């Protein structure tokens, strides 16, 4: 990453100031056909991470005894996978990745949890990001004799000391490992009062407003058990603060859906309705599941559920995927914790079951969608809340640049021939080298349709053929000097 020269910073700062403005409608999502992570045939366990600290999310998958990284070029296009094989595990061991900055150097690392039904206790492997595009295998981060059958890992600052501690959960197991500093972990025995039988997921957050990280654990597939909120006692221990009704829970998430400052809970349960619970601020919950639609018959298996603010209005929306029917539902939050089903308006509904994640893949500050499943191509649906896209210009034709932003906002853009990354908080990322870029002379107003197109003539010069050109835009509310942000940047090639 390069720091912006002071003169360039002054010029950009004059245009780029402020906060994104939310909206109550659902933005458009579009797949422009760029290569997503090619995970076909791997049936992956996956996670996302910013491998090279460039602000764009990469995808890491694991399959049996290997881990693969799909690198993002910061436009939401992914290169082929780089795979590292993990030695020392028995045949048919499944490796599950847990992402976190283990050594506190600002770069994401991996803890790989090995799971083998024939040998249920194995030592984890740590992959340290070497900041040069590779991993260093490190098995010294845990005690030499430490083994686990965990299938999930959660980062938690249990001591409130700034170091990330680790909770691992697996079949009939949940334990806390305390970070001694520098990313070296030791078990803290007896931290939890009871082990869940088949934990399937978890969420770390402050559920009772005391400033300490608590833990919500979803308690299992193929079993009816209560999901539990474990409250942090501030002394390396947890107590059971709330138990939800016994149910088969495969997925879960937590967020403040009604703007009252506490964490509410979404449970992906096998039932007529999903589980939606409001928190009173003290980890006492009330059932408001009817807000996500009427009961269904027969009962629905919900193998994935997530909160995600799709339209940047500050209110978390809801995504749910169903197992038996293959159905996908998306609900828009009105800001008070009440929801409208917008499934028919999003392009991933018809794709059926798969791995879907909401991440910012193109560095424009809104949530995009990656979707992939076994033996199928990967999709990246770009959120067009603020976005720029250009077609490949033809010699003697036009260079067409389309820019999306909220109606009534204004945009301007630049085109350039070299990439040079600048991170300018809070404005965003700028990717064009100012020395080799030209700015559009003026601004364009966004009409009610939500996008505007600028067409520039292209000279018929054979020397341009095959040359890459990049564009990036700035969008802002003309009535609010504190509203401007950078969009993504896009690549095109003269044809």
XYZ file of C-alpha atoms in Angstrom:
495
model
C 0.000 0.000 0.000
C 1.299 3.469 -0.938
C 0.676 6.680 0.934
C -0.949 9.403 -1.119
C 1.341 12.382 -1.800
C 0.304 15.452 0.171
C -0.801 17.402 -2.892
C -2.921 14.496 -4.154
C -4.358 14.026 -0.685
C -5.437 17.658 -0.586
C -7.144 17.357 -3.978
C -8.960 14.169 -3.055
C -9.892 15.423 0.392
C -11.665 18.393 -1.132
C -14.027 15.958 -2.837
C -14.015 12.985 -0.495
C -15.518 13.808 2.888
C -18.013 12.050 5.074
C -20.407 9.224 5.594
C -22.432 6.960 3.370
C -26.132 7.731 3.350
C -28.456 4.807 3.908
C -31.614 4.060 1.944
C -34.789 2.092 2.618
C -34.889 0.319 -0.749
C -32.869 -2.699 -1.827
C -29.908 -1.910 -4.117
C -29.374 -3.841 -7.320
C -26.887 -6.720 -7.306
C -25.202 -7.823 -10.522
C -22.793 -10.543 -11.631
C -20.485 -8.982 -14.248
C -18.944 -12.349 -15.111
C -15.565 -11.905 -13.446
C -13.894 -15.098 -12.221
C -14.981 -16.065 -8.746
C -13.039 -18.531 -6.595
C -13.011 -21.781 -8.607
C -14.018 -24.167 -5.845
C -15.727 -26.753 -8.074
C -15.274 -30.302 -6.860
C -13.764 -29.376 -3.505
C -16.843 -29.396 -1.256
C -15.033 -26.784 0.817
C -15.113 -25.534 4.326
C -14.427 -21.878 3.697
C -13.637 -18.558 5.296
C -12.751 -15.073 4.111
C -9.731 -13.008 5.049
C -7.731 -10.024 3.854
C -4.543 -11.918 3.041
C -2.439 -8.987 1.798
C -3.941 -6.068 3.758
C -5.274 -4.345 0.639
C -8.828 -3.941 1.936
C -10.288 -6.694 -0.276
C -11.488 -10.065 0.994
C -9.844 -13.236 -0.262
C -11.394 -16.708 0.056
C -9.687 -19.617 1.792
C -11.055 -23.145 1.542
C -10.014 -26.451 3.019
C -10.516 -29.952 1.670
C -9.223 -32.998 3.483
C -5.598 -32.295 4.460
C -5.009 -29.124 2.429
C -5.833 -25.423 2.515
C -6.244 -23.253 -0.589
C -6.198 -19.481 -1.022
C -8.035 -17.676 -3.837
C -6.568 -14.191 -4.146
C -8.788 -11.200 -4.935
C -7.407 -8.460 -7.202
C -9.592 -5.946 -5.266
C -12.212 -5.828 -8.037
C -13.980 -9.012 -6.948
C -12.135 -11.166 -9.520
C -10.204 -14.121 -8.131
C -7.044 -15.827 -9.346
C -6.427 -19.574 -9.269
C -5.866 -21.274 -5.991
C -2.579 -21.596 -4.142
C -2.673 -24.777 -2.061
C -0.631 -25.876 0.927
C -0.752 -29.512 2.019
C -0.727 -30.241 5.745
C 1.390 -33.227 6.735
C 1.181 -35.445 9.791
C -2.569 -36.137 9.798
C -4.172 -39.533 9.167
C -5.996 -40.297 5.932
C -9.416 -38.661 5.457
C -8.754 -35.870 7.945
C -10.890 -32.808 7.279
C -9.232 -29.447 7.951
C -11.360 -26.500 9.059
C -9.942 -22.938 8.882
C -10.269 -20.277 11.584
C -9.153 -16.805 10.459
C -7.514 -14.274 12.767
C -4.445 -12.091 13.261
C -2.670 -14.541 15.546
C 0.658 -12.701 15.868
C -0.794 -9.146 15.949
C 1.141 -7.938 12.893
C -1.939 -6.588 11.071
C -2.206 -9.544 8.667
C -4.722 -12.387 8.837
C -3.384 -15.839 9.739
C -5.077 -19.253 10.004
C -5.606 -21.874 12.654
C -6.438 -25.176 10.980
C -8.550 -27.562 13.065
C -8.166 -31.205 11.991
C -11.156 -33.506 12.391
C -11.123 -37.250 11.824
C -13.952 -39.544 12.922
C -11.505 -42.427 13.408
C -9.041 -40.411 15.474
C -11.039 -37.696 17.233
C -8.197 -35.858 18.972
C -5.469 -34.250 16.834
C -3.154 -31.237 17.205
C -4.134 -28.021 15.393
C -1.825 -26.387 12.844
C -1.148 -22.654 12.652
C -0.401 -20.998 9.296
C 1.261 -17.623 9.760
C 0.879 -15.133 6.921
C 4.427 -14.359 5.782
C 3.317 -11.075 4.124
C 5.025 -12.226 0.909
C 2.152 -14.227 -0.536
C 2.667 -17.430 1.424
C 2.214 -19.256 4.716
C 4.642 -20.451 7.359
C 3.602 -23.619 9.190
C 3.908 -23.112 12.945
C 3.006 -25.862 15.429
C 4.567 -24.119 18.432
C 1.578 -21.886 19.229
C -0.102 -24.536 21.382
C 1.389 -26.793 24.065
C 3.199 -29.776 22.515
C 0.721 -32.255 23.972
C -2.414 -30.286 23.042
C -4.997 -32.110 20.905
C -8.611 -31.273 20.097
C -11.663 -32.578 18.242
C -13.012 -29.053 17.715
C -14.811 -28.158 14.505
C -15.407 -24.465 15.273
C -13.258 -21.645 16.583
C -14.203 -18.179 17.863
C -11.977 -15.233 18.764
C -12.805 -13.529 22.044
C -11.002 -11.041 24.274
C -11.991 -12.749 27.490
C -9.619 -10.766 29.712
C -10.284 -7.417 28.031
C -6.512 -7.002 27.579
C -6.443 -6.452 23.808
C -5.158 -9.957 22.986
C -7.373 -12.352 21.072
C -8.161 -15.465 23.076
C -9.701 -18.530 21.464
C -12.786 -20.640 22.147
C -12.863 -24.040 20.446
C -15.990 -26.181 20.261
C -16.698 -29.627 18.898
C -18.717 -32.740 19.732
C -19.284 -32.593 23.508
C -16.465 -30.071 23.853
C -16.106 -26.373 24.510
C -12.959 -24.843 25.941
C -11.177 -21.529 26.312
C -7.544 -21.082 25.306
C -5.934 -17.964 26.727
C -3.510 -15.914 24.635
C -0.308 -15.488 26.660
C 0.807 -12.725 24.313
C 2.247 -12.959 20.817
C -0.304 -15.557 19.770
C 0.677 -18.453 22.063
C -2.240 -20.269 23.652
C -2.817 -22.437 26.719
C -6.070 -24.096 27.842
C -7.963 -22.497 30.743
C -9.552 -25.530 32.360
C -13.055 -25.313 33.793
C -14.031 -22.071 32.056
C -17.425 -23.397 30.924
C -20.050 -25.069 33.114
C -21.076 -27.676 30.515
C -20.172 -28.829 27.030
C -22.801 -28.645 24.261
C -23.429 -32.018 22.560
C -23.065 -30.990 18.911
C -22.158 -27.308 18.546
C -22.693 -26.013 15.015
C -21.839 -22.325 15.279
C -21.257 -19.420 17.573
C -21.183 -15.656 17.916
C -18.980 -13.498 20.151
C -20.443 -10.247 21.480
C -21.596 -8.379 24.569
C -25.112 -9.702 25.193
C -25.726 -8.165 28.638
C -24.132 -4.733 28.244
C -21.330 -5.142 30.800
C -18.526 -4.456 28.307
C -17.231 -8.053 28.277
C -17.308 -10.485 25.363
C -19.928 -13.203 25.802
C -20.576 -16.232 23.607
C -23.679 -17.619 21.912
C -23.400 -21.295 20.915
C -25.815 -23.061 18.564
C -26.190 -26.525 19.973
C -26.437 -28.919 17.212
C -27.586 -30.839 14.227
C -29.650 -34.029 14.527
C -30.339 -33.265 18.173
C -32.820 -31.181 20.156
C -30.811 -29.093 22.596
C -31.063 -25.527 23.929
C -28.876 -22.884 22.312
C -26.975 -21.118 25.080
C -25.725 -17.611 25.795
C -22.612 -17.964 27.961
C -21.910 -14.791 29.943
C -18.320 -13.768 30.641
C -17.653 -13.362 34.393
C -14.449 -11.361 33.811
C -12.313 -13.994 35.566
C -11.689 -16.541 32.742
C -15.068 -18.134 33.386
C -18.517 -18.282 31.814
C -21.968 -18.844 33.241
C -25.179 -19.795 31.452
C -27.054 -16.539 31.024
C -29.875 -17.706 28.763
C -31.073 -20.971 27.239
C -33.296 -20.916 24.161
C -35.925 -23.662 23.775
C -34.542 -27.074 22.727
C -34.399 -27.316 18.946
C -32.196 -28.466 16.080
C -30.078 -25.404 15.301
C -27.614 -25.565 12.415
C -26.729 -21.886 12.051
C -27.107 -18.628 13.922
C -26.138 -14.955 13.972
C -26.578 -11.904 16.206
C -27.007 -8.177 15.534
C -28.959 -5.161 16.802
C -32.053 -5.356 14.599
C -34.163 -2.677 16.319
C -31.573 0.015 17.077
C -31.763 -0.210 20.875
C -28.050 -0.923 21.312
C -28.095 -4.624 22.224
C -27.568 -7.871 20.323
C -30.640 -9.710 19.090
C -30.453 -13.298 17.851
C -31.324 -15.132 14.626
C -31.451 -18.941 14.784
C -31.449 -21.218 11.749
C -33.636 -23.941 13.213
C -35.547 -26.900 11.820
C -39.088 -25.723 12.465
C -42.136 -24.104 10.911
C -40.559 -20.678 11.546
C -36.997 -19.463 11.979
C -35.961 -18.228 15.399
C -35.818 -14.446 15.840
C -35.352 -13.193 19.405
C -35.220 -9.648 20.809
C -32.764 -8.861 23.614
C -33.893 -6.560 26.433
C -30.267 -5.504 27.036
C -29.692 -7.928 29.901
C -29.510 -11.161 27.873
C -33.217 -11.815 28.395
C -34.904 -12.619 25.083
C -38.431 -12.529 23.669
C -39.598 -14.514 20.638
C -40.542 -12.356 17.618
C -40.107 -15.089 14.975
C -43.442 -14.166 13.360
C -41.749 -11.048 11.952
C -40.069 -13.327 9.380
C -43.275 -14.610 7.898
C -46.025 -17.111 8.720
C -45.346 -20.714 9.827
C -44.511 -23.227 7.088
C -45.524 -26.840 6.785
C -43.723 -29.204 6.800
C -40.898 -27.937 9.003
C -37.980 -26.352 7.164
C -34.287 -27.117 7.718
C -32.434 -23.786 7.732
C -28.782 -24.667 7.293
C -27.577 -21.072 6.958
C -28.816 -17.766 8.332
C -27.020 -14.423 8.426
C -27.537 -10.770 9.238
C -26.166 -8.333 6.648
C -26.863 -4.638 5.995
C -27.493 -4.854 2.256
C -28.583 -1.251 1.684
C -26.306 0.631 4.111
C -29.171 2.049 6.169
C -27.634 0.837 9.420
C -30.267 -1.855 9.973
C -29.206 -5.520 9.565
C -31.204 -7.437 6.989
C -31.739 -11.225 7.012
C -30.651 -14.041 4.704
C -31.746 -17.662 5.194
C -31.063 -20.807 3.155
C -33.176 -23.936 3.435
C -31.888 -27.486 3.145
C -34.727 -29.747 2.039
C -36.389 -27.359 -0.389
C -33.270 -25.516 -1.560
C -35.118 -22.249 -1.026
C -33.411 -18.977 -0.206
C -35.114 -16.069 1.556
C -33.898 -12.483 1.937
C -35.666 -9.977 4.209
C -35.154 -6.203 4.340
C -35.218 -4.543 7.769
C -37.173 -1.281 8.074
C -34.900 -0.126 10.924
C -37.253 -1.119 13.740
C -36.715 -4.887 13.528
C -39.615 -5.543 11.171
C -38.949 -7.204 7.859
C -40.166 -7.344 4.262
C -39.524 -10.412 2.106
C -37.501 -9.234 -0.932
C -36.427 -12.688 -2.118
C -37.894 -12.125 -5.569
C -35.675 -9.049 -6.048
C -32.244 -10.601 -5.478
C -30.366 -12.633 -8.106
C -29.166 -15.434 -5.827
C -32.631 -16.735 -4.900
C -32.899 -19.072 -7.915
C -29.457 -20.644 -7.418
C -30.547 -23.001 -4.668
C -28.408 -24.228 -1.784
C -24.740 -23.292 -1.627
C -22.154 -21.312 0.308
C -23.161 -17.641 0.360
C -21.180 -14.913 2.095
C -21.740 -11.179 2.394
C -18.386 -9.391 2.132
C -16.981 -6.245 0.519
C -15.065 -7.827 -2.346
C -14.417 -4.638 -4.349
C -13.517 -2.094 -1.626
C -16.414 0.311 -2.201
C -17.786 0.077 1.338
C -20.919 -2.005 0.707
C -21.572 -5.733 0.989
C -21.227 -7.869 -2.109
C -22.229 -11.524 -2.337
C -20.158 -14.576 -3.177
C -22.022 -17.770 -3.926
C -20.534 -21.155 -4.728
C -21.333 -24.800 -4.370
C -19.809 -28.135 -5.262
C -19.362 -28.797 -8.989
C -20.584 -25.354 -10.049
C -18.942 -22.075 -10.967
C -18.614 -19.345 -8.369
C -20.645 -16.155 -8.584
C -19.763 -12.713 -7.276
C -22.774 -10.390 -7.178
C -21.629 -6.785 -6.833
C -23.696 -4.421 -4.729
C -24.524 -1.408 -6.916
C -25.238 0.963 -4.045
C -22.075 2.742 -5.209
C -20.325 1.183 -8.149
C -18.601 1.864 -11.455
C -18.359 -0.469 -14.446
C -16.866 0.132 -17.878
C -17.112 -1.882 -21.065
C -14.038 -2.811 -23.094
C -13.653 0.176 -25.453
C -13.182 -0.404 -29.186
C -10.799 1.673 -31.275
C -12.725 4.405 -33.040
C -15.754 3.749 -30.813
C -16.708 4.957 -27.344
C -15.560 4.260 -23.816
C -18.787 3.769 -21.839
C -18.615 4.224 -18.071
C -21.720 3.448 -15.995
C -21.867 4.712 -12.399
C -24.434 3.698 -9.774
C -25.249 5.772 -6.684
C -28.378 6.795 -4.739
C -30.744 8.944 -6.832
C -30.086 12.642 -6.280
C -26.410 12.105 -5.554
C -23.655 13.364 -7.832
C -20.605 11.526 -9.162
C -17.372 12.237 -10.912
C -14.707 9.816 -12.086
C -11.175 9.382 -13.364
C -9.531 7.013 -15.837
C -5.950 5.850 -15.613
C -3.355 3.436 -16.919
C -1.605 2.310 -13.734
C -2.678 1.044 -10.343
C -1.332 2.545 -7.132
C -3.298 1.840 -3.959
C -4.006 4.593 -1.442
C -6.011 4.003 1.723
C -7.529 7.285 2.857
C -9.688 6.773 5.962
C -12.545 7.491 6.214
C -12.969 8.135 2.507
C -12.100 4.674 1.187
C -9.554 3.200 -1.182
C -8.196 4.914 -4.278
C -6.543 2.665 -6.878
C -5.433 4.956 -9.739
C -1.920 6.359 -9.938
C -2.471 10.147 -10.017
C 0.530 10.578 -12.333
C -1.137 8.435 -15.022
C -4.808 9.328 -14.556
C -7.166 11.906 -16.062
C -10.217 13.262 -14.228
C -13.619 13.792 -15.824
C -14.124 17.581 -16.083
C -17.226 18.054 -13.952
C -19.895 16.043 -12.140
C -22.869 13.937 -13.222
C -26.215 13.789 -11.405
C -27.773 10.403 -10.593
C -31.354 10.207 -11.943
C -34.235 8.213 -10.350
C -33.065 5.094 -12.221
C -30.006 4.983 -9.931
C -27.260 5.109 -12.560
C -25.743 7.373 -15.176
C -23.547 6.580 -18.207
C -20.732 8.695 -19.549
C -19.464 7.974 -23.079
C -16.093 9.221 -24.256
C -14.734 8.956 -27.835
C -11.848 6.537 -28.360
C -9.216 7.470 -30.964
C -8.484 4.880 -33.625
C -4.867 4.331 -32.584
C -3.551 0.765 -33.077
C -1.041 1.313 -30.270
C -3.953 1.330 -27.799
C -5.055 -2.187 -28.669
C -4.566 -4.506 -25.694
C -3.802 -1.657 -23.284
C -5.552 -1.836 -19.915
C -7.490 1.192 -18.693
C -8.968 1.553 -15.208
C -11.776 3.764 -13.918
C -12.886 4.800 -10.450
C -15.544 7.230 -9.273
C -16.415 9.401 -6.298
C -20.058 9.735 -5.219
C -21.615 12.290 -2.867
C -24.790 14.075 -1.842
C -24.531 17.663 -3.164
C -26.429 18.898 -0.097
C -24.155 17.186 2.402
C -20.433 17.940 2.340
C -19.882 14.986 4.695
C -21.277 12.306 2.398
C -18.643 11.413 -0.206
C -16.966 8.063 -0.768
C -14.869 6.237 -3.335
C -16.465 3.527 -5.465
C -14.763 0.349 -6.585
C -12.309 0.512 -9.452
C -12.866 -1.392 -12.701
C -10.538 -2.710 -15.397
C -11.117 -2.643 -19.154
C -8.939 -3.375 -22.194
C -8.902 -1.533 -25.536
C -10.095 -3.861 -28.320
